[in-house]
XYZ file of C-alpha atoms in Angstrom:
502
model
C 23.472 12.889 12.433
C 27.410 11.728 12.439
C 26.837 8.309 9.314
C 25.629 8.758 6.155
C 21.336 8.002 6.702
C 21.113 4.557 4.850
C 17.953 3.111 6.098
C 15.918 -0.317 4.293
C 12.418 -1.989 4.008
C 12.755 -5.591 3.844
C 9.479 -7.594 3.108
C 9.379 -11.358 2.752
C 8.205 -12.322 -0.672
C 5.259 -14.187 0.523
C 2.173 -12.702 -0.863
C 0.116 -8.718 -2.105
C 1.579 -5.922 -0.384
C -0.149 -4.998 2.077
C -1.012 -0.968 2.434
C 1.215 -1.036 5.796
C 3.605 -2.567 4.636
C 3.940 0.171 1.397
C 3.679 2.700 4.443
C 6.761 1.568 6.212
C 8.386 1.675 2.538
C 7.414 4.895 2.249
C 8.945 6.566 5.464
C 11.893 4.814 5.127
C 12.045 6.262 1.376
C 11.214 9.939 2.867
C 13.221 9.849 5.982
C 16.310 9.228 3.497
C 15.445 12.115 0.900
C 15.045 14.201 3.644
C 18.398 13.177 4.977
C 20.080 12.917 2.208
C 20.977 9.808 2.807
C 19.942 5.504 1.054
C 16.931 4.148 0.912
C 17.525 0.428 0.194
C 15.181 -2.715 -0.772
C 16.072 -5.890 1.240
C 14.427 -9.032 0.219
C 14.310 -11.369 3.613
C 13.573 -14.529 1.467
C 15.010 -17.236 4.621
C 11.492 -18.524 4.866
C 11.437 -21.055 1.662
C 8.380 -23.001 3.300
C 6.258 -19.133 3.016
C 8.239 -18.095 -0.728
C 5.975 -17.574 -3.208
C 7.459 -16.991 -7.008
C 6.615 -13.785 -8.566
C 6.095 -12.031 -5.015
C 9.917 -10.329 -5.755
C 8.668 -9.109 -9.085
C 5.495 -8.071 -7.326
C 7.272 -5.755 -4.865
C 9.673 -4.199 -7.084
C 6.318 -3.440 -9.275
C 4.270 -1.899 -6.369
C 7.208 0.196 -5.388
C 7.862 1.586 -8.780
C 4.240 2.537 -8.931
C 4.345 4.489 -5.584
C 6.972 6.897 -7.347
C 9.124 5.207 -4.236
C 12.080 3.395 -5.964
C 15.214 2.387 -4.210
C 18.529 3.712 -4.867
C 19.958 -0.078 -3.668
C 17.903 -3.441 -4.469
C 18.905 -6.734 -6.336
C 17.524 -4.956 -9.540
C 20.074 -2.372 -8.625
C 22.676 -3.087 -6.263
C 25.145 -1.159 -4.677
C 28.574 -2.089 -2.438
C 26.220 -3.425 0.120
C 24.938 -6.893 -1.653
C 23.851 -9.169 -1.902
C 20.179 -7.682 -1.311
C 18.307 -11.513 -0.949
C 18.973 -12.738 2.662
C 19.102 -16.481 0.567
C 21.961 -15.326 -1.102
C 23.701 -14.051 1.985
C 23.580 -17.870 3.636
C 27.294 -18.421 4.841
C 27.402 -15.762 7.185
C 24.470 -16.725 8.754
C 25.760 -19.628 10.714
C 29.349 -17.889 11.264
C 28.102 -15.262 13.387
C 25.631 -18.422 15.059
C 28.199 -19.995 16.113
C 30.186 -17.003 17.315
C 27.551 -16.430 19.256
C 27.276 -20.278 20.942
C 31.643 -19.940 21.328
C 30.507 -17.159 23.506
C 28.017 -18.320 25.372
C 24.733 -16.564 24.322
C 23.540 -19.644 22.847
C 23.270 -22.948 22.294
C 22.601 -26.129 20.236
C 18.479 -27.210 20.393
C 18.453 -31.121 19.098
C 14.499 -31.296 20.424
C 12.316 -33.270 17.797
C 8.882 -32.074 16.857
C 7.261 -34.750 18.379
C 9.358 -33.487 21.583
C 8.214 -29.911 21.738
C 4.771 -31.456 20.407
C 4.416 -33.551 23.793
C 5.881 -30.714 26.118
C 3.248 -28.303 24.605
C 1.054 -30.938 25.757
C 1.966 -30.780 29.460
C 2.887 -27.342 29.839
C 0.180 -24.561 28.744
C 1.812 -21.546 26.861
C 5.016 -23.817 26.945
C 7.829 -20.697 26.282
C 11.205 -22.840 24.949
C 13.115 -20.047 27.293
C 14.968 -19.641 30.835
C 12.146 -22.055 33.161
C 12.009 -24.548 30.601
C 15.456 -25.243 28.126
C 16.879 -27.145 31.198
C 14.170 -29.914 30.500
C 14.899 -29.965 26.665
C 17.371 -32.068 24.573
C 19.807 -29.388 23.903
C 23.386 -28.683 24.394
C 23.053 -27.170 27.504
C 21.836 -30.593 29.083
C 24.006 -32.564 26.788
C 27.398 -32.869 27.733
C 30.402 -32.134 25.086
C 30.470 -35.339 23.385
C 26.746 -35.807 23.137
C 26.865 -32.512 21.213
C 29.893 -33.361 19.155
C 28.972 -36.852 18.305
C 25.025 -35.651 17.440
C 27.219 -32.973 15.433
C 29.270 -35.582 13.407
C 26.267 -37.684 12.031
C 23.930 -33.829 11.022
C 21.805 -34.651 13.382
C 18.859 -32.162 12.596
C 18.637 -29.516 15.324
C 18.250 -25.592 15.354
C 20.302 -22.969 17.407
C 18.867 -20.726 19.748
C 19.791 -17.227 21.702
C 19.920 -18.032 25.521
C 18.045 -15.092 27.134
C 19.772 -14.167 30.427
C 17.517 -14.059 33.431
C 16.342 -11.155 35.611
C 17.993 -8.355 33.418
C 16.403 -4.857 32.103
C 16.162 -4.786 28.304
C 15.665 -1.046 27.214
C 16.747 0.884 24.354
C 15.169 4.425 22.925
C 12.207 4.444 20.691
C 12.326 7.619 18.082
C 8.768 7.529 18.278
C 7.828 6.321 21.771
C 10.639 7.627 23.968
C 12.393 4.968 26.433
C 11.278 1.438 25.821
C 12.212 -1.513 28.433
C 11.715 -5.394 28.786
C 12.054 -7.305 31.408
C 13.631 -10.957 30.050
C 11.444 -13.326 32.152
C 8.709 -12.612 29.723
C 11.158 -13.070 26.779
C 11.664 -16.603 25.170
C 14.941 -18.266 23.555
C 13.723 -17.573 20.033
C 15.400 -19.617 16.584
C 18.328 -17.994 15.309
C 19.068 -20.806 12.876
C 16.498 -23.709 11.379
C 17.474 -26.901 10.569
C 17.613 -26.056 7.273
C 20.231 -23.362 8.180
C 18.070 -20.611 7.189
C 18.177 -17.520 9.510
C 15.079 -16.679 11.278
C 14.273 -13.037 10.889
C 15.551 -12.106 14.691
C 19.667 -13.217 13.497
C 19.400 -12.658 9.796
C 18.248 -8.459 10.218
C 20.761 -7.912 13.001
C 23.645 -9.225 10.333
C 22.059 -8.090 7.278
C 21.915 -4.512 9.306
C 24.860 -4.280 10.206
C 26.598 -5.654 6.829
C 24.602 -3.044 5.297
C 25.322 -0.305 7.324
C 21.696 -0.002 7.829
C 21.369 3.489 10.850
C 17.709 3.766 11.981
C 15.123 1.028 11.346
C 11.376 1.475 10.719
C 9.542 -0.906 11.152
C 5.268 -2.018 11.995
C 4.711 -1.575 15.610
C 4.122 -5.525 15.515
C 8.206 -5.862 15.773
C 8.005 -4.781 18.730
C 8.099 -7.353 21.499
C 10.934 -8.939 18.985
C 13.052 -5.773 19.636
C 15.004 -7.328 23.490
C 15.649 -10.099 20.928
C 17.734 -7.666 18.488
C 19.283 -6.053 20.946
C 21.188 -8.283 22.410
C 21.448 -9.713 19.178
C 23.672 -6.186 18.727
C 25.335 -6.357 22.407
C 26.175 -10.399 21.918
C 28.308 -10.008 18.303
C 30.388 -6.938 20.113
C 27.954 -4.148 17.226
C 26.033 -2.585 19.890
C 28.285 0.723 18.727
C 26.890 0.438 15.850
C 23.453 -0.170 16.146
C 20.463 0.987 14.373
C 18.001 3.817 16.193
C 14.827 2.500 16.307
C 11.718 3.640 15.186
C 8.098 1.483 15.512
C 5.513 2.662 13.593
C 1.928 2.818 14.161
C -0.270 0.362 13.430
C -3.367 0.994 10.798
C -6.308 0.063 12.277
C -9.508 -1.249 11.323
C -11.928 1.324 10.017
C -13.643 0.567 13.673
C -10.573 1.041 15.450
C -10.504 -2.119 16.561
C -7.441 -4.456 15.633
C -5.222 -4.393 12.974
C -6.474 -3.855 9.621
C -5.988 -7.315 7.615
C -6.743 -8.496 4.180
C -9.925 -10.431 5.926
C -11.421 -6.953 6.325
C -11.483 -5.380 3.099
C -12.510 -8.481 1.557
C -15.718 -8.052 3.991
C -15.850 -4.127 3.979
C -15.603 -4.422 -0.285
C -12.295 -2.109 -0.761
C -8.480 -3.134 -1.072
C -5.800 -3.424 2.034
C -2.825 -4.001 -1.618
C -1.153 -1.330 -3.544
C -1.543 -3.596 -6.626
C -4.245 -6.484 -8.297
C -2.015 -9.894 -6.389
C -2.731 -13.070 -8.342
C -2.238 -16.357 -6.193
C 0.724 -18.618 -7.986
C -1.507 -21.655 -6.259
C -4.881 -20.634 -7.224
C -5.611 -18.360 -9.259
C -7.607 -16.519 -6.987
C -6.924 -12.444 -7.602
C -6.754 -10.391 -4.522
C -7.717 -6.002 -6.061
C -5.478 -3.454 -5.368
C -5.884 0.600 -4.855
C -4.368 0.581 -8.910
C -6.724 -1.663 -9.819
C -9.497 0.464 -8.668
C -9.202 3.008 -10.290
C -6.169 5.167 -7.591
C -3.924 7.696 -8.786
C -0.392 6.764 -7.336
C 0.525 10.469 -6.035
C -3.275 10.202 -3.925
C -2.801 6.413 -2.711
C 0.880 8.036 -1.140
C -0.371 10.971 0.015
C -3.517 9.136 2.062
C -0.809 6.651 3.454
C 1.599 9.289 4.702
C -1.118 10.909 6.277
C -2.272 7.420 8.298
C -0.050 8.460 11.454
C 1.825 11.093 10.339
C 1.080 15.696 9.790
C 2.763 18.146 9.496
C 1.808 20.231 11.992
C -0.996 22.401 9.849
C -4.398 21.756 8.350
C -2.449 20.546 4.918
C -3.997 17.473 3.661
C -2.496 17.725 -0.114
C 0.869 16.587 -0.393
C 2.620 15.575 -3.452
C 5.495 12.941 -2.825
C 8.224 15.804 -3.553
C 6.200 18.698 -0.272
C 6.607 15.263 1.518
C 10.352 14.759 0.998
C 10.517 17.904 1.874
C 8.377 18.252 5.506
C 8.279 14.717 6.710
C 10.218 14.256 9.789
C 10.040 11.464 12.407
C 8.775 13.729 15.055
C 5.053 14.246 13.665
C 4.382 10.294 13.950
C 2.088 9.267 16.004
C 2.320 6.676 18.906
C -1.286 5.806 18.362
C -2.550 3.628 15.943
C -4.319 5.595 12.352
C -7.858 4.116 11.591
C -7.884 3.345 8.224
C -10.664 5.256 6.456
C -11.704 4.202 2.894
C -14.292 7.311 2.260
C -11.362 8.893 3.284
C -8.540 7.482 0.814
C -11.387 7.926 -2.453
C -11.825 11.943 -1.426
C -7.690 12.448 -2.056
C -8.370 10.514 -4.818
C -11.059 12.554 -6.374
C -8.700 15.681 -5.408
C -5.891 14.773 -7.230
C -8.419 13.879 -10.398
C -9.647 17.572 -10.172
C -6.230 19.068 -10.383
C -3.880 16.639 -12.875
C -3.843 17.798 -16.391
C -5.777 16.455 -19.279
C -2.571 15.779 -20.409
C -1.411 13.348 -18.230
C -4.878 11.521 -16.832
C -5.579 11.134 -21.121
C -3.411 8.243 -20.785
C -5.290 5.979 -18.416
C -8.501 7.154 -19.093
C -8.242 6.294 -22.901
C -7.271 2.723 -21.387
C -9.657 2.817 -19.442
C -12.320 3.287 -21.814
C -10.410 0.854 -24.325
C -11.249 -1.540 -22.239
C -14.689 -0.709 -22.136
C -15.088 -1.268 -25.952
C -14.478 2.861 -27.054
C -11.810 3.082 -29.370
C -10.220 7.791 -28.692
C -9.214 8.801 -32.489
C -8.847 12.156 -31.133
C -6.124 13.162 -28.661
C -6.771 16.213 -28.166
C -10.896 15.845 -28.122
C -9.803 13.320 -25.606
C -8.180 16.224 -23.623
C -11.206 18.198 -23.305
C -13.796 15.871 -22.385
C -11.293 15.036 -19.645
C -11.434 18.297 -18.364
C -15.249 18.825 -18.331
C -15.870 15.696 -16.709
C -12.577 15.246 -14.258
C -14.425 16.489 -10.764
C -16.887 14.273 -11.152
C -14.782 11.135 -11.053
C -13.589 9.698 -7.658
C -12.133 6.503 -8.939
C -10.812 6.410 -12.776
C -12.701 3.648 -14.004
C -15.599 6.452 -13.044
C -14.236 8.223 -16.650
C -15.950 5.510 -18.244
C -19.444 5.982 -17.365
C -18.909 9.991 -17.076
C -17.374 10.132 -20.891
C -19.032 7.354 -22.535
C -21.458 9.578 -24.432
C -19.123 11.826 -26.091
C -18.026 8.733 -28.373
C -21.157 6.879 -28.727
C -24.405 7.714 -28.939
C -26.713 6.784 -26.115
C -27.772 3.795 -27.530
C -30.821 3.478 -23.881
C -32.347 6.282 -22.371
C -33.761 7.241 -18.858
C -37.234 7.745 -20.156
C -39.141 7.284 -17.289
C -37.597 9.985 -16.147
C -39.156 12.626 -19.156
C -42.168 10.539 -20.215
C -44.624 11.262 -17.679
C -44.704 15.055 -18.723
C -43.972 14.764 -22.065
C -45.966 16.381 -24.288
C -46.855 17.558 -27.854
C -45.138 21.052 -27.471
C -41.965 19.865 -25.640
C -41.437 17.486 -28.822
C -41.848 20.561 -31.687
C -40.013 22.811 -29.309
C -36.988 20.338 -29.446
C -37.715 19.820 -32.753
C -37.008 23.629 -34.065
C -34.051 23.867 -31.480
C -32.133 21.078 -32.750
C -32.997 22.895 -36.580
C -32.040 25.708 -35.672
C -28.950 24.758 -33.378
C -26.161 27.477 -33.273
C -23.268 25.937 -30.832
C -20.542 28.667 -31.006
C -20.171 28.253 -27.233
C -21.998 27.419 -24.510
C -23.881 30.697 -22.628
C -25.824 31.583 -26.570
C -26.784 28.090 -26.620
C -28.339 28.661 -23.707
C -29.592 31.637 -24.423
C -31.307 30.499 -27.476
C -32.318 27.680 -25.375
C -34.467 30.176 -22.977
C -35.548 32.450 -25.570
C -37.146 29.859 -27.668
C -38.770 28.236 -24.248
C -39.647 31.685 -23.564
C -41.733 32.286 -26.458
C -43.219 29.038 -26.336
C -44.608 28.916 -23.414
C -42.770 26.907 -21.464
C -40.228 27.406 -18.264
C -36.678 26.599 -19.184
C -36.262 24.091 -16.041
C -38.634 21.593 -17.788
C -36.661 21.530 -20.891
C -33.373 21.451 -18.693
C -33.667 17.528 -18.096
C -35.219 15.988 -21.633
C -32.499 17.813 -22.906
C -29.545 16.451 -21.045
C -31.472 12.731 -21.109
C -31.274 13.008 -25.569
C -27.376 13.929 -25.383
C -26.159 11.535 -22.367
C -29.185 9.079 -21.683
C -29.471 9.758 -17.873
C -29.573 12.386 -16.006
C -25.954 13.380 -15.094
C -22.833 14.705 -16.475
C -21.700 18.653 -16.857
C -22.936 21.654 -18.148
C -25.567 20.255 -21.049
C -23.973 22.825 -22.711
C -20.711 22.311 -22.785
C -21.814 18.817 -23.780
C -23.439 19.804 -27.074
C -20.437 22.627 -28.037
C -18.449 19.726 -27.705
C -20.794 16.944 -29.338
C -20.868 19.655 -32.758
C -23.642 21.030 -34.282
C -24.705 17.611 -36.524
C -23.956 14.994 -33.785
C -26.477 17.311 -31.259
C -29.643 17.691 -33.548
C -29.294 13.720 -35.111
C -29.327 12.799 -30.782
C -32.257 14.897 -30.394
C -33.831 13.071 -33.165
C -33.602 9.833 -31.886
C -35.186 10.700 -29.049
C -38.051 12.964 -29.396
C -38.850 9.680 -31.188
C -38.295 7.191 -28.847
C -40.021 9.751 -26.278
C -42.886 10.037 -28.952
C -43.335 5.768 -28.950
């Protein structure tokens, strides 16, 4: 690559950040890191009607949580700012006017009522080659009429004049040669009546100004590509046009159609990176972070939605992804989202993560559940004992609460039907002779006493577990006892015997 790689993630601040958007950001980031390039965050806030307060900060927080922090952004400006499109407004009109003077665009003075009437008259109306000469624009009006309308600031838009009977084609880094017949492309609005550019003009002008070398975006933008190719050509910048890569869609779990927020609501899983609170309604849409995903697992899962390194490897750190990522390994086909698989990634990451690193977030989870952790080293030991049993971070609360507070309820139904005075006697003796130096010795003593009293150890293990934990779950019961200590274990045995005897 001759030029230094510069890529951009350019979201609109209109609400929560869909996991498809995060994946676009991730692939941009990985490509930049692989080629020692620059990853730019550019905020595309030209649609003021859809702008949502707080959305930009939310996007930045999502990227930071994922560990894919931009090299340049509104918060970290470089030499190519400003990084919000709304702050670049004057530059767009200049280029739109240039396109008009060169014959590649025109003023359109049609009112919303004019357009509605035309839509009623012509089914599937498109403003383009077949209809533009029936409309009120600078192609159908005289020069003096246009000048008069502009002089009195008549509301208008600027539209691209798409050529007739041409084939627009380009090389897509994922899809190869892609071509479009201009007959099916309409005259898109480039500059709106409020003077703000549409995405079509802004993305080209900004990519040129910011010297973007590669443009990665979702497959849904493919139909817009011919407009953008034409604009690069008409503005005389064809030699500087970035290389395109249209990423495959993330599909619904059944593979039919693009995954949407509605699918997540319907099927009970998040599609946003982090919780998003709608500032108007106060409605909260749950995110992967708050559901209990580790950022490493979320990023790992996203990377493998539409990409693989050609091996059987499934667990990748961000550093490994930076080293192994390549455009050639991105699939053309859409990738089905599988929430069970997403949880599997999280489980794998939890299992391998150090207790020290997990402790920060786990103590917060416990605190929210009303459990105060006083001994950090004790918490670390608990985490190491139970982390193999946890899929999401909140699972640590249920799996560890009994290490910090004595059970107040027991799964008595699992014990009482087979509970006898002889079993009560066994546990009374065992409790009074406890020696919990280590789990192996405690288990040996338990089994020896069981044999002496004529019990099979298996029929006593479940009652012992329920005495300590309250239910039929948890790691090795003797590991639990050793960690609780002799005094606490004895106290729990005595309390449970009283309950089972009642």
